Amino acid sequence: MRKISILFILFVAVLNAQKLTSGELSIINQGDTNTALPIYQTTDDHQHKTLLSISSEINPIDQNTAVLVKRMKESLLSTDGGVGIAAPQVGINRKVIWVQRFDKEGTPLEYFINPVIVWRSDLQNLGPEGDLSIPDFRDQFYRSKVIQLEYVDLKGQKYSEIVEGFTAVIFQHEIDHLFGILISDKKEKEKNDSYKKVDAYHKSDLNKR
């Protein structure tokens, strides 16, 4: 009985840790909940701070999570050619992303809750990336060619899959956002303008300001 009580307390603690704050709820439910949320920009100091913050997990079965997921999709669809978006980009430091699946027929948009990259290949590709939150910035980055991803859906069902190619790049880019990592912060150039590999989970001093 004592063991069951301890497990119940731990379960409640996890749920409480995932509860959305009043500020987050205000953003998610403000205005028409069927419309896009504004996309945060690095040119705004307050928004930039949110983009540099680390996100926490979200309760997948909370009805407010479903609203956030829907509004994030509308935000992505409102862009000119965006292929992915993360919750920090709409002001919510929670682990939710949308990715365009170029590895599937019809290239559908799909959401992912509490996504985690559990493995990534040593083999990397170098390719161009931009960001919806960083105006007029585009550069070349190294990304693992293949990743293994774990995530849950709005019913709390857990999934695991292997993703490769350009879609894997999008996943890595969006999950970086959940760690407060921006590509403008990530880029390191050598003096001769050649590119070198960088640690995807190293945060620069920008987050310490």
mmCIF file of N, CA and C in Angstrom, residues 3 16 41 48-49 72 76 152 158 190:
data_model
loop_
_atom_site.group_PDB
_atom_site.id
_atom_site.type_symbol
_atom_site.label_atom_id
_atom_site.label_comp_id
_atom_site.label_asym_id
_atom_site.label_seq_id
_atom_site.Cartn_x
_atom_site.Cartn_y
_atom_site.Cartn_z
ATOM 1 N N LYS A 3 3.858 1.560 -1.190
ATOM 2 C CA LYS A 3 4.470 1.706 -2.505
ATOM 3 C C LYS A 3 3.496 2.347 -3.484
ATOM 4 N N ASN A 16 1.453 18.025 -12.045
ATOM 5 C CA ASN A 16 1.557 19.413 -11.593
ATOM 6 C C ASN A 16 2.698 20.132 -12.292
ATOM 7 N N GLN A 41 9.936 37.168 -32.522
ATOM 8 C CA GLN A 41 11.091 37.596 -33.295
ATOM 9 C C GLN A 41 12.262 37.967 -32.381
ATOM 10 N N HIS A 48 12.874 37.712 -27.683
ATOM 11 C CA HIS A 48 14.185 37.068 -27.823
ATOM 12 C C HIS A 48 14.518 36.260 -26.558
ATOM 13 N N LYS A 49 14.207 36.814 -25.395
ATOM 14 C CA LYS A 49 14.463 36.125 -24.128
ATOM 15 C C LYS A 49 13.669 34.823 -24.054
ATOM 16 N N MET A 72 -0.660 26.596 -33.332
ATOM 17 C CA MET A 72 0.694 26.547 -33.885
ATOM 18 C C MET A 72 0.669 26.156 -35.359
ATOM 19 N N LEU A 76 2.132 28.321 -38.515
ATOM 20 C CA LEU A 76 3.045 27.825 -39.552
ATOM 21 C C LEU A 76 2.457 28.030 -40.934
ATOM 22 N N VAL A 152 5.013 11.799 -28.075
ATOM 23 C CA VAL A 152 3.653 11.339 -27.799
ATOM 24 C C VAL A 152 2.666 12.180 -28.592
ATOM 25 N N LYS A 158 2.649 6.876 -26.962
ATOM 26 C CA LYS A 158 4.063 7.076 -27.245
ATOM 27 C C LYS A 158 4.460 6.417 -28.559
ATOM 28 N N GLU A 190 35.131 29.758 -38.988
ATOM 29 C CA GLU A 190 36.568 29.902 -38.890
ATOM 30 C C GLU A 190 36.979 31.134 -39.689
#
